[in-house]
PDB file of C-alpha atoms in Angstrom:
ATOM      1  CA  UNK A   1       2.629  29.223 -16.789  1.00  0.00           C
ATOM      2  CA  UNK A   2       1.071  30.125 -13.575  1.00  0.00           C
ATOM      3  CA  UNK A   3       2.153  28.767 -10.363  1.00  0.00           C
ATOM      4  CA  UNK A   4       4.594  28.916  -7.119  1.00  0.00           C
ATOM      5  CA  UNK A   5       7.591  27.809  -6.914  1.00  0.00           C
ATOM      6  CA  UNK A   6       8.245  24.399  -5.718  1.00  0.00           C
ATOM      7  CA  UNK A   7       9.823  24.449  -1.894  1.00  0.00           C
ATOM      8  CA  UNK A   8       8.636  21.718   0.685  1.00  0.00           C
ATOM      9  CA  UNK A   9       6.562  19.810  -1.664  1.00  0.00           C
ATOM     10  CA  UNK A  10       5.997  16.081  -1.208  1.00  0.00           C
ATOM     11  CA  UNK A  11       5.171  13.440  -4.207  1.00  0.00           C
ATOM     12  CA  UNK A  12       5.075  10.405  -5.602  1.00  0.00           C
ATOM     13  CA  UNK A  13       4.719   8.224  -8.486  1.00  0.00           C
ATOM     14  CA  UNK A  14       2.343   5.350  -8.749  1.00  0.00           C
ATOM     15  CA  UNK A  15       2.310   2.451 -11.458  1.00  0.00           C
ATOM     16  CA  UNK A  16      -0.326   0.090 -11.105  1.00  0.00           C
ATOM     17  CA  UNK A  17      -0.491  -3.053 -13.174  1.00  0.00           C
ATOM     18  CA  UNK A  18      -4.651  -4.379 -13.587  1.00  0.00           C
ATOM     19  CA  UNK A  19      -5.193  -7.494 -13.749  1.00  0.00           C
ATOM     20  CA  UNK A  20      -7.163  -7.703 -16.865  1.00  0.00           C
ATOM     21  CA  UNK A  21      -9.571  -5.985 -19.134  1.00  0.00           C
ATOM     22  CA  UNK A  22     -12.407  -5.967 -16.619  1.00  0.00           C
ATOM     23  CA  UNK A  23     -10.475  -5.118 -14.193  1.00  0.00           C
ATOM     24  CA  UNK A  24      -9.025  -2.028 -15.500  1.00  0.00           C
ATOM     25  CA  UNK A  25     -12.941  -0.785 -15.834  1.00  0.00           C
ATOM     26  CA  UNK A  26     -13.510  -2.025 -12.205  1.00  0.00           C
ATOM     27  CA  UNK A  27     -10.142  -0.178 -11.093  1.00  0.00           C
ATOM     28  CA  UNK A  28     -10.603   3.175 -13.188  1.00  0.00           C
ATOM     29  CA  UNK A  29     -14.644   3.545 -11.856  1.00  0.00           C
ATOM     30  CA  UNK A  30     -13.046   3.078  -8.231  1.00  0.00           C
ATOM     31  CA  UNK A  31     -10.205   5.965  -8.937  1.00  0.00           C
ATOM     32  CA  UNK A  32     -13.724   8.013 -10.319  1.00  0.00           C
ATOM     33  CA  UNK A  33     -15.653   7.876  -7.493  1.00  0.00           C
ATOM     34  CA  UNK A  34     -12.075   8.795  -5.191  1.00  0.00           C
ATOM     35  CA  UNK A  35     -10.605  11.387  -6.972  1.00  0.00           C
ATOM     36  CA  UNK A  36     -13.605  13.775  -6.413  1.00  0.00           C
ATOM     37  CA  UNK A  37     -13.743  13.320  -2.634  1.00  0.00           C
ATOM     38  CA  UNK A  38      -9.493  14.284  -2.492  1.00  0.00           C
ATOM     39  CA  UNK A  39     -10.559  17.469  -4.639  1.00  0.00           C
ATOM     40  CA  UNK A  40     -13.118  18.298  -1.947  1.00  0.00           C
ATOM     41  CA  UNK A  41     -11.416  17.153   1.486  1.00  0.00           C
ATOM     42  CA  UNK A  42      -7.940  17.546   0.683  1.00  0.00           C
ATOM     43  CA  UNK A  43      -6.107  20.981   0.441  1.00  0.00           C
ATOM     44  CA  UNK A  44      -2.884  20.297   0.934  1.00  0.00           C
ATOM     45  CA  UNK A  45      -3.227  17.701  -2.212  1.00  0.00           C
ATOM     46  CA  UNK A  46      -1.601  19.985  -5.075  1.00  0.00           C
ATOM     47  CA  UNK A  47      -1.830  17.599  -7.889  1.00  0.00           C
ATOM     48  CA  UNK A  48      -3.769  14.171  -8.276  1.00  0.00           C
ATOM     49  CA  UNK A  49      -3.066  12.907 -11.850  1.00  0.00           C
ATOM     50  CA  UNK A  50      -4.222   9.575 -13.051  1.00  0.00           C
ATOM     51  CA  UNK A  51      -2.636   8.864 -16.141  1.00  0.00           C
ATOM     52  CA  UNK A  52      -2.959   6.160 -18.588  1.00  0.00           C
ATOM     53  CA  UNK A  53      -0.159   4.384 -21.192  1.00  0.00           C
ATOM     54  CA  UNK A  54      -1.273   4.290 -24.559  1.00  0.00           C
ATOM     55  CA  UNK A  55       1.097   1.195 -25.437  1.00  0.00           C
ATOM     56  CA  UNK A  56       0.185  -0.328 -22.226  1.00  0.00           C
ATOM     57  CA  UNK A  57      -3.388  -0.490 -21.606  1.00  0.00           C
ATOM     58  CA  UNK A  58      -3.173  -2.225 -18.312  1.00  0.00           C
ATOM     59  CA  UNK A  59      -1.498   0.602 -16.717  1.00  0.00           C
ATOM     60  CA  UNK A  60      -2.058   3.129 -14.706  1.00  0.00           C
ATOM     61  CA  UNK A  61       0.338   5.893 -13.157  1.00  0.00           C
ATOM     62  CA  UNK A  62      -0.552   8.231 -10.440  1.00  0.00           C
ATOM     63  CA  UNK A  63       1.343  11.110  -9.902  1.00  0.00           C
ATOM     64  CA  UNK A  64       0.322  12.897  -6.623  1.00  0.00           C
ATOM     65  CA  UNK A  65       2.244  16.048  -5.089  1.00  0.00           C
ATOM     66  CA  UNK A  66       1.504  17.460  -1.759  1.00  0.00           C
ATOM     67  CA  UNK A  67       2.282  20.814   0.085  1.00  0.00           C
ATOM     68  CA  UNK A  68       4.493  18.583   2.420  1.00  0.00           C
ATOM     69  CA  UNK A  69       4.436  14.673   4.019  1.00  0.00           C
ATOM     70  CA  UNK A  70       1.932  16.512   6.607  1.00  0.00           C
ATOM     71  CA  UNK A  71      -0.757  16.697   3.659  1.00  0.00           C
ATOM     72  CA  UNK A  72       0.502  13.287   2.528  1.00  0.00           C
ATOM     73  CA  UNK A  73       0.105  12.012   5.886  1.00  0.00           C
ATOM     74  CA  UNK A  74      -3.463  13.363   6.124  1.00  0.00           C
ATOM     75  CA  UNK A  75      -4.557  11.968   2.652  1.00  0.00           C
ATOM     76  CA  UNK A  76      -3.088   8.749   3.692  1.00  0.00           C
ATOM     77  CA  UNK A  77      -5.879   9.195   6.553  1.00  0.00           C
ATOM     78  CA  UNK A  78      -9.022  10.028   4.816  1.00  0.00           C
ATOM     79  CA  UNK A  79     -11.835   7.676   4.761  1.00  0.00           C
ATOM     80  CA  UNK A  80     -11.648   7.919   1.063  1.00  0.00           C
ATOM     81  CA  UNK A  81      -8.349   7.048   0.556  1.00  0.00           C
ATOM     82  CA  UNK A  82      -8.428   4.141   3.088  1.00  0.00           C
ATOM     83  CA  UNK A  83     -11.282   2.848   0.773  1.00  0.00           C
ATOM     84  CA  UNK A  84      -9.188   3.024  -2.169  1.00  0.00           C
ATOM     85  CA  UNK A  85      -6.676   1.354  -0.735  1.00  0.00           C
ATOM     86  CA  UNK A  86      -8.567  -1.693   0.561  1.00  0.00           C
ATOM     87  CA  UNK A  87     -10.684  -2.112  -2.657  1.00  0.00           C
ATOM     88  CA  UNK A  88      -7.864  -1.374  -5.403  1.00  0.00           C
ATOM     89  CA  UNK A  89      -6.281  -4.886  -4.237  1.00  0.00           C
ATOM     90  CA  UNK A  90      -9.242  -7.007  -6.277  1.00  0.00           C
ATOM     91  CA  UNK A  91      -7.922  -5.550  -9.543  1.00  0.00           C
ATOM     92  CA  UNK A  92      -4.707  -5.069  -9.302  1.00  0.00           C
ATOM     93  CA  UNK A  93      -1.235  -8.004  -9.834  1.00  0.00           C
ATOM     94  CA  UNK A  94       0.985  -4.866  -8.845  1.00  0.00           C
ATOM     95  CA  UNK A  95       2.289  -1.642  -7.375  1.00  0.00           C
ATOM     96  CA  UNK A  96       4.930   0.009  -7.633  1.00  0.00           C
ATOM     97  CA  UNK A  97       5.646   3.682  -5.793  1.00  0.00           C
ATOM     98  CA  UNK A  98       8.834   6.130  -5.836  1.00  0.00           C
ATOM     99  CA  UNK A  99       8.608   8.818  -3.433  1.00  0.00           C
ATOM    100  CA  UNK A 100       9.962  11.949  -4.345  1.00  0.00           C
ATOM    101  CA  UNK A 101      10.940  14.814  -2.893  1.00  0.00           C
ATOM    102  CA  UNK A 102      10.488  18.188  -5.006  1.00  0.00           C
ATOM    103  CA  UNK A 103      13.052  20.123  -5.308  1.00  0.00           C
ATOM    104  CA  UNK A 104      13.278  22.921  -8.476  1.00  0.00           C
ATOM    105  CA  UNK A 105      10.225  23.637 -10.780  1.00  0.00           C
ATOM    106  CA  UNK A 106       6.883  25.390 -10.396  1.00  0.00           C
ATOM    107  CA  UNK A 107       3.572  23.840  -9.054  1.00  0.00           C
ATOM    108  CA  UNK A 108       0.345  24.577  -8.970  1.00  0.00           C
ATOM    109  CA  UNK A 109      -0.922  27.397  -6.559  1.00  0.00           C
ATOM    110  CA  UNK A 110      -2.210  25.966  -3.023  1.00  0.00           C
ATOM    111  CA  UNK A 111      -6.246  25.673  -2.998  1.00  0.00           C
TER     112      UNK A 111
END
């Protein structure tokens, strides 16, 4: 397992709840065309994972980790991330985020 070991990093855990069917294909083509854009803009973003639940097909979990809350800070601040954030609202009935703050473990190497 490659990687450095974890020191100032910053992350969090997303669960989304979609509103429906429809909505889950509306919400997961939004995360498509965002994800890309953090991969390209976005150095200090270490990890952007969308995950799905197999026994809940409605949900969606994020988990993002950061170099620090300065690279959380300026994702928060991107133009594609303040899309997200104003269009996810249509297809979503709710949110829920824990912050985290890392402490021991290894993470990936900084782009």
């Amino acid at each position: 397992m490659s990687g450095r070991t974890v020191a100032d990093g910053f992350g969090l855990v997303v669960r989304f709840l979609v509103r429906d069917e429809a909505a889950a294909a509306g919400f997961d083509a939004l995360v498509a065309r965002t994800v890309p854009e953090i991969e390209r803009h976005e150095p200090g973003t270490l990890a952007y994972v969308v995950h799905t639940v197999p026994t809940e097909p409605l949900v969606r979990v994020f988990y993002e980790l950061y170099a620090d809350r300065a690279a959380f800070d300026a994702h928060e601040r991107q133009p594609h991330t303040r899309h997200f954030l104003a269009e996810r609202e249509q297809y979503l009935s709710g949110v829920e985020v824990t912050f985290l703050h890392a402490g021991s473990g290894v993470r990936p190497a900084a782009r």
